[in-house]
Amino acid sequence: MTNEARGESMSASVSEQVNVLMVDDQAAKLLSYETILADLDVNLIKATSPREALDCLLRNEIAIVLMDVSMPEMDGFELAQMIRDHPRYQQTAIIFVSAVRLTDLDRLKGYEVGAVDYIPVPVIPEILRAKVTVLAELFRKTHQLERLNAELEERVEARTAELEAALQARDDFLSVAAHELKTPLTGLRANAQILARRIQKSEQETPAWLNDGLRTLDQQADRLNRLIVQLLDLSRLDHGPALVDRAPTDLAALSRKIVTAFQARAPRHTLTLTTDADLVAEVDPVGVEQVLSNLLDNAIKYSPEGGEIEIEARHTETDPADAVWLSVRDHGIGIAPEKRETIFERYYQAHREDNRSGLGLGLYISRQIVERHGGAITVEFPADGGARFVVALPRAAPLAPQTHPRRRVTAPPVG
Ligand code: ADP
């Protein structure tokens, strides 16, 4: 099975063609190698000089080079060095044939990459066949592996691109849907408020069912509004510059306003606010309101009716001028230890089976807002149950937030 050197590239069939290049200046020797290797499933190519060998290497993918160590034009080691120096032939195996026993086997060790072997003369056919068979198998296996690897990489890439496109489409859709839902909801809420005000002003006594109905309407509209706001926040955080619009803000007053509103909407829970005096910080009041609302919303959702919720707005004890912190503690269902790591991730819900769950966005958005302030949000799970979320915010805007890493604030110890 002899072929002259062919310029075509090898096909990637299952039983891959393995080219063996035999180099010797004596045609008789080439003929004897050819006879010895004739039965093997390899393609034999002959070259009678190193020059011809190099030419052949350029045009073919050669798996194994079988060469005489001593040739008149260039010795086998020099040729081997040239082969090795070329990155394309790093994996080409080399078998030296030498009439002298290679005492300086150290020379073989000089070739660090790829397989190198040696056969003494007289060549024992079985040994030559065994060596070529092993190296040919190695070549096939290596190629198979490379192909599989490349295929796998392609598949992973394609799948990743698909997934990214799908995620992008989902987020785009959510953003459009949120914008579309916002307008009718605003109309609905305004009308409900007008209705409530008119009823309050009217001379007649309002029946309890009407008051209850109006409150439910207000609660549900508010809840719907918060979900839509979360979706809008999400797309703003993703796409917009999401500026932190800082203004000197009294966090005690802001907390009071928010807690009062939540207490009115959740009359069956008891909300208790504790604040320090002098809690003015340079923060984005809308962002902070969003964060505290998300935390209160969760505390109410994930704790039973009649549950107590403690809210604190404090200085950091160690350095009051440096940072402030807000905390929301509930005595509700808590979070299973194995899920605690994940709750700040986008769309993650630790109580998915629970119909109280929302979109899994509140904590993700809260963390984004807090981190954009250079602050930190953490959660603790007190021994007597429930959860305590703590938000730490620097009092003042970090210097040049665009170019310098933001100063980080760590949460205070459990209080
Ligand atoms: P969701 O809108 O689903 O409440 P969040 O991002 O606000 O999403 O919270 C993520 C998940 O963390 C929730 O689905 C819930 O399982 C869990 N979680 C958040 N706050 C509390 C809490 N106070 N008590 C128990 N679990 C909570």
PDB file of C-alpha atoms in Angstrom, residues 93-277:
ATOM      1  CA  ALA A  93       6.414  11.102  15.989  1.00  0.00           C
ATOM      2  CA  ILE A  94       9.986  10.332  14.922  1.00  0.00           C
ATOM      3  CA  ILE A  95      11.623   6.914  14.737  1.00  0.00           C
ATOM      4  CA  PHE A  96      15.387   6.960  14.136  1.00  0.00           C
ATOM      5  CA  VAL A  97      17.033   4.011  12.463  1.00  0.00           C
ATOM      6  CA  SER A  98      20.678   3.742  13.366  1.00  0.00           C
ATOM      7  CA  ALA A  99      23.422   1.316  12.388  1.00  0.00           C
ATOM      8  CA  VAL A 100      25.435   2.286  15.425  1.00  0.00           C
ATOM      9  CA  ARG A 101      23.880   1.580  18.754  1.00  0.00           C
ATOM     10  CA  LEU A 102      22.853   4.961  19.941  1.00  0.00           C
ATOM     11  CA  THR A 103      25.043   5.400  22.951  1.00  0.00           C
ATOM     12  CA  ASP A 104      24.324   9.074  23.039  1.00  0.00           C
ATOM     13  CA  LEU A 105      20.646   8.543  23.686  1.00  0.00           C
ATOM     14  CA  ASP A 106      20.844  11.916  25.395  1.00  0.00           C
ATOM     15  CA  ARG A 107      20.436  13.395  21.974  1.00  0.00           C
ATOM     16  CA  LEU A 108      16.995  11.861  21.820  1.00  0.00           C
ATOM     17  CA  LYS A 109      16.091  13.388  25.129  1.00  0.00           C
ATOM     18  CA  GLY A 110      16.739  16.816  23.680  1.00  0.00           C
ATOM     19  CA  TYR A 111      13.416  16.618  21.879  1.00  0.00           C
ATOM     20  CA  GLU A 112      11.001  17.564  24.539  1.00  0.00           C
ATOM     21  CA  VAL A 113       7.749  17.394  22.668  1.00  0.00           C
ATOM     22  CA  GLY A 114       6.167  14.567  20.736  1.00  0.00           C
ATOM     23  CA  ALA A 115       7.152  10.958  20.601  1.00  0.00           C
ATOM     24  CA  VAL A 116      10.719   9.994  19.672  1.00  0.00           C
ATOM     25  CA  ASP A 117      11.909   6.424  19.341  1.00  0.00           C
ATOM     26  CA  TYR A 118      14.828   4.533  17.921  1.00  0.00           C
ATOM     27  CA  ILE A 119      15.409   1.224  16.179  1.00  0.00           C
ATOM     28  CA  PRO A 120      18.794  -0.450  15.804  1.00  0.00           C
ATOM     29  CA  VAL A 121      20.037  -2.025  12.627  1.00  0.00           C
ATOM     30  CA  PRO A 122      19.547  -4.779  11.580  1.00  0.00           C
ATOM     31  CA  VAL A 123      15.902  -3.845  11.764  1.00  0.00           C
ATOM     32  CA  ILE A 124      13.785  -6.554  13.318  1.00  0.00           C
ATOM     33  CA  PRO A 125      10.509  -6.459  11.363  1.00  0.00           C
ATOM     34  CA  GLU A 126       8.267  -7.230  14.370  1.00  0.00           C
ATOM     35  CA  ILE A 127       9.780  -4.409  16.382  1.00  0.00           C
ATOM     36  CA  LEU A 128       9.419  -1.881  13.584  1.00  0.00           C
ATOM     37  CA  ARG A 129       5.824  -2.979  12.984  1.00  0.00           C
ATOM     38  CA  ALA A 130       4.998  -2.772  16.703  1.00  0.00           C
ATOM     39  CA  LYS A 131       6.445   0.716  17.058  1.00  0.00           C
ATOM     40  CA  VAL A 132       4.686   2.072  13.983  1.00  0.00           C
ATOM     41  CA  THR A 133       1.393   0.476  15.051  1.00  0.00           C
ATOM     42  CA  VAL A 134       1.530   2.054  18.508  1.00  0.00           C
ATOM     43  CA  LEU A 135       2.455   5.498  17.177  1.00  0.00           C
ATOM     44  CA  ALA A 136      -0.227   5.315  14.468  1.00  0.00           C
ATOM     45  CA  GLU A 137      -2.835   4.453  17.086  1.00  0.00           C
ATOM     46  CA  LEU A 138      -1.634   7.335  19.242  1.00  0.00           C
ATOM     47  CA  PHE A 139      -1.995   9.692  16.285  1.00  0.00           C
ATOM     48  CA  ARG A 140      -5.547   8.484  15.541  1.00  0.00           C
ATOM     49  CA  LYS A 141      -6.614   8.771  19.161  1.00  0.00           C
ATOM     50  CA  THR A 142      -5.108  12.223  19.523  1.00  0.00           C
ATOM     51  CA  HIS A 143      -6.899  13.381  16.413  1.00  0.00           C
ATOM     52  CA  GLN A 144     -10.178  11.897  17.490  1.00  0.00           C
ATOM     53  CA  LEU A 145      -9.858  13.661  20.809  1.00  0.00           C
ATOM     54  CA  GLU A 146      -9.012  16.957  19.154  1.00  0.00           C
ATOM     55  CA  ARG A 147     -12.010  16.643  16.882  1.00  0.00           C
ATOM     56  CA  LEU A 148     -14.340  15.797  19.740  1.00  0.00           C
ATOM     57  CA  ASN A 149     -12.967  18.692  21.726  1.00  0.00           C
ATOM     58  CA  ALA A 150     -13.490  21.108  18.877  1.00  0.00           C
ATOM     59  CA  GLU A 151     -17.035  19.832  18.358  1.00  0.00           C
ATOM     60  CA  LEU A 152     -17.777  20.180  22.031  1.00  0.00           C
ATOM     61  CA  GLU A 153     -16.447  23.713  22.103  1.00  0.00           C
ATOM     62  CA  GLU A 154     -18.557  24.621  19.097  1.00  0.00           C
ATOM     63  CA  ARG A 155     -21.638  23.172  20.706  1.00  0.00           C
ATOM     64  CA  VAL A 156     -21.008  24.957  23.970  1.00  0.00           C
ATOM     65  CA  GLU A 157     -20.505  28.224  22.125  1.00  0.00           C
ATOM     66  CA  ALA A 158     -23.664  27.801  20.077  1.00  0.00           C
ATOM     67  CA  ARG A 159     -25.684  26.863  23.143  1.00  0.00           C
ATOM     68  CA  THR A 160     -24.305  29.773  25.141  1.00  0.00           C
ATOM     69  CA  ALA A 161     -25.184  32.169  22.336  1.00  0.00           C
ATOM     70  CA  GLU A 162     -28.705  30.730  22.161  1.00  0.00           C
ATOM     71  CA  LEU A 163     -29.149  31.026  25.891  1.00  0.00           C
ATOM     72  CA  GLU A 164     -27.869  34.579  25.939  1.00  0.00           C
ATOM     73  CA  ALA A 165     -30.224  35.511  23.125  1.00  0.00           C
ATOM     74  CA  ALA A 166     -33.116  33.868  24.962  1.00  0.00           C
ATOM     75  CA  LEU A 167     -32.278  35.676  28.202  1.00  0.00           C
ATOM     76  CA  GLN A 168     -31.977  38.963  26.352  1.00  0.00           C
ATOM     77  CA  ALA A 169     -35.331  38.365  24.655  1.00  0.00           C
ATOM     78  CA  ARG A 170     -36.928  37.604  28.012  1.00  0.00           C
ATOM     79  CA  ASP A 171     -35.532  40.742  29.619  1.00  0.00           C
ATOM     80  CA  ASP A 172     -36.528  42.862  26.630  1.00  0.00           C
ATOM     81  CA  PHE A 173     -40.019  41.435  26.740  1.00  0.00           C
ATOM     82  CA  LEU A 174     -40.327  42.050  30.481  1.00  0.00           C
ATOM     83  CA  SER A 175     -39.213  45.622  30.016  1.00  0.00           C
ATOM     84  CA  VAL A 176     -41.748  46.295  27.237  1.00  0.00           C
ATOM     85  CA  ALA A 177     -44.501  44.531  29.191  1.00  0.00           C
ATOM     86  CA  ALA A 178     -43.713  46.573  32.306  1.00  0.00           C
ATOM     87  CA  HIS A 179     -43.910  49.838  30.371  1.00  0.00           C
ATOM     88  CA  GLU A 180     -47.236  48.826  28.847  1.00  0.00           C
ATOM     89  CA  LEU A 181     -48.685  47.765  32.191  1.00  0.00           C
ATOM     90  CA  LYS A 182     -47.611  50.916  33.956  1.00  0.00           C
ATOM     91  CA  THR A 183     -50.004  53.302  32.179  1.00  0.00           C
ATOM     92  CA  PRO A 184     -53.320  51.507  32.807  1.00  0.00           C
ATOM     93  CA  LEU A 185     -52.243  50.773  36.375  1.00  0.00           C
ATOM     94  CA  THR A 186     -51.557  54.436  37.029  1.00  0.00           C
ATOM     95  CA  GLY A 187     -55.083  55.224  35.790  1.00  0.00           C
ATOM     96  CA  LEU A 188     -56.543  52.482  37.962  1.00  0.00           C
ATOM     97  CA  ARG A 189     -54.793  53.684  41.104  1.00  0.00           C
ATOM     98  CA  ALA A 190     -55.756  57.314  40.505  1.00  0.00           C
ATOM     99  CA  ASN A 191     -59.404  56.359  40.047  1.00  0.00           C
ATOM    100  CA  ALA A 192     -59.391  54.173  43.143  1.00  0.00           C
ATOM    101  CA  GLN A 193     -57.975  57.052  45.166  1.00  0.00           C
ATOM    102  CA  ILE A 194     -60.540  59.513  43.823  1.00  0.00           C
ATOM    103  CA  LEU A 195     -63.277  57.040  44.665  1.00  0.00           C
ATOM    104  CA  ALA A 196     -61.958  56.540  48.189  1.00  0.00           C
ATOM    105  CA  ARG A 197     -61.709  60.298  48.775  1.00  0.00           C
ATOM    106  CA  ARG A 198     -65.249  60.920  47.492  1.00  0.00           C
ATOM    107  CA  ILE A 199     -66.658  58.224  49.709  1.00  0.00           C
ATOM    108  CA  GLN A 200     -64.836  59.654  52.721  1.00  0.00           C
ATOM    109  CA  LYS A 201     -66.204  63.108  52.008  1.00  0.00           C
ATOM    110  CA  SER A 202     -69.786  62.015  51.421  1.00  0.00           C
ATOM    111  CA  GLU A 203     -72.295  62.581  54.158  1.00  0.00           C
ATOM    112  CA  GLN A 204     -73.475  58.990  54.274  1.00  0.00           C
ATOM    113  CA  GLU A 205     -71.846  56.474  56.549  1.00  0.00           C
ATOM    114  CA  THR A 206     -69.661  54.059  54.586  1.00  0.00           C
ATOM    115  CA  PRO A 207     -70.364  50.388  55.169  1.00  0.00           C
ATOM    116  CA  ALA A 208     -67.422  48.282  56.421  1.00  0.00           C
ATOM    117  CA  TRP A 209     -67.404  46.070  53.305  1.00  0.00           C
ATOM    118  CA  LEU A 210     -66.850  49.100  51.134  1.00  0.00           C
ATOM    119  CA  ASN A 211     -63.942  50.297  53.239  1.00  0.00           C
ATOM    120  CA  ASP A 212     -62.437  46.809  53.252  1.00  0.00           C
ATOM    121  CA  GLY A 213     -62.915  46.515  49.520  1.00  0.00           C
ATOM    122  CA  LEU A 214     -61.235  49.849  48.918  1.00  0.00           C
ATOM    123  CA  ARG A 215     -58.314  48.913  51.120  1.00  0.00           C
ATOM    124  CA  THR A 216     -57.858  45.617  49.315  1.00  0.00           C
ATOM    125  CA  LEU A 217     -58.013  47.482  46.024  1.00  0.00           C
ATOM    126  CA  ASP A 218     -55.328  49.863  47.246  1.00  0.00           C
ATOM    127  CA  GLN A 219     -53.148  47.044  48.611  1.00  0.00           C
ATOM    128  CA  GLN A 220     -53.333  44.977  45.475  1.00  0.00           C
ATOM    129  CA  ALA A 221     -52.809  47.949  43.162  1.00  0.00           C
ATOM    130  CA  ASP A 222     -49.807  48.904  45.238  1.00  0.00           C
ATOM    131  CA  ARG A 223     -48.414  45.401  45.060  1.00  0.00           C
ATOM    132  CA  LEU A 224     -48.898  45.315  41.301  1.00  0.00           C
ATOM    133  CA  ASN A 225     -47.224  48.679  41.081  1.00  0.00           C
ATOM    134  CA  ARG A 226     -44.217  47.434  43.038  1.00  0.00           C
ATOM    135  CA  LEU A 227     -43.823  44.446  40.746  1.00  0.00           C
ATOM    136  CA  ILE A 228     -43.928  46.698  37.697  1.00  0.00           C
ATOM    137  CA  VAL A 229     -41.465  49.106  39.284  1.00  0.00           C
ATOM    138  CA  GLN A 230     -39.115  46.157  39.924  1.00  0.00           C
ATOM    139  CA  LEU A 231     -39.252  45.193  36.258  1.00  0.00           C
ATOM    140  CA  LEU A 232     -38.605  48.771  35.192  1.00  0.00           C
ATOM    141  CA  ASP A 233     -35.751  49.067  37.684  1.00  0.00           C
ATOM    142  CA  LEU A 234     -34.261  45.909  36.285  1.00  0.00           C
ATOM    143  CA  SER A 235     -34.114  47.213  32.742  1.00  0.00           C
ATOM    144  CA  ARG A 236     -32.854  50.579  33.969  1.00  0.00           C
ATOM    145  CA  LEU A 237     -30.058  48.901  35.923  1.00  0.00           C
ATOM    146  CA  ASP A 238     -29.186  46.782  32.901  1.00  0.00           C
ATOM    147  CA  HIS A 239     -29.265  49.417  30.220  1.00  0.00           C
ATOM    148  CA  GLY A 240     -29.187  52.915  31.610  1.00  0.00           C
ATOM    149  CA  PRO A 241     -26.269  54.573  33.312  1.00  0.00           C
ATOM    150  CA  ALA A 242     -28.357  53.986  36.480  1.00  0.00           C
ATOM    151  CA  LEU A 243     -27.191  57.107  38.192  1.00  0.00           C
ATOM    152  CA  VAL A 244     -27.227  57.342  41.909  1.00  0.00           C
ATOM    153  CA  ASP A 245     -29.023  60.631  42.230  1.00  0.00           C
ATOM    154  CA  ARG A 246     -27.629  61.767  45.544  1.00  0.00           C
ATOM    155  CA  ALA A 247     -29.114  64.416  47.788  1.00  0.00           C
ATOM    156  CA  PRO A 248     -28.716  65.048  51.519  1.00  0.00           C
ATOM    157  CA  THR A 249     -31.425  62.758  52.881  1.00  0.00           C
ATOM    158  CA  ASP A 250     -32.737  62.336  56.390  1.00  0.00           C
ATOM    159  CA  LEU A 251     -32.875  58.566  56.622  1.00  0.00           C
ATOM    160  CA  ALA A 252     -34.836  58.667  59.880  1.00  0.00           C
ATOM    161  CA  ALA A 253     -37.601  60.692  58.257  1.00  0.00           C
ATOM    162  CA  LEU A 254     -37.525  58.635  55.088  1.00  0.00           C
ATOM    163  CA  SER A 255     -37.765  55.385  57.067  1.00  0.00           C
ATOM    164  CA  ARG A 256     -40.659  56.771  59.106  1.00  0.00           C
ATOM    165  CA  LYS A 257     -42.577  57.672  55.979  1.00  0.00           C
ATOM    166  CA  ILE A 258     -42.072  54.252  54.410  1.00  0.00           C
ATOM    167  CA  VAL A 259     -42.800  52.305  57.602  1.00  0.00           C
ATOM    168  CA  THR A 260     -46.003  54.277  58.155  1.00  0.00           C
ATOM    169  CA  ALA A 261     -47.175  53.501  54.623  1.00  0.00           C
ATOM    170  CA  PHE A 262     -46.422  49.782  55.010  1.00  0.00           C
ATOM    171  CA  GLN A 263     -48.109  49.650  58.431  1.00  0.00           C
ATOM    172  CA  ALA A 264     -51.274  51.079  56.869  1.00  0.00           C
ATOM    173  CA  ARG A 265     -51.229  48.448  54.159  1.00  0.00           C
ATOM    174  CA  ALA A 266     -50.400  45.571  56.482  1.00  0.00           C
ATOM    175  CA  PRO A 267     -52.511  46.317  59.555  1.00  0.00           C
ATOM    176  CA  ARG A 268     -52.177  42.755  60.843  1.00  0.00           C
ATOM    177  CA  HIS A 269     -48.419  43.031  61.306  1.00  0.00           C
ATOM    178  CA  THR A 270     -46.768  45.200  63.926  1.00  0.00           C
ATOM    179  CA  LEU A 271     -43.980  47.368  62.563  1.00  0.00           C
ATOM    180  CA  THR A 272     -41.656  49.057  65.055  1.00  0.00           C
ATOM    181  CA  LEU A 273     -39.129  51.658  63.958  1.00  0.00           C
ATOM    182  CA  THR A 274     -36.122  52.727  66.030  1.00  0.00           C
ATOM    183  CA  THR A 275     -33.929  55.545  64.753  1.00  0.00           C
ATOM    184  CA  ASP A 276     -30.929  57.567  65.866  1.00  0.00           C
ATOM    185  CA  ALA A 277     -30.975  61.320  65.588  1.00  0.00           C
TER     186      ALA A 277
END
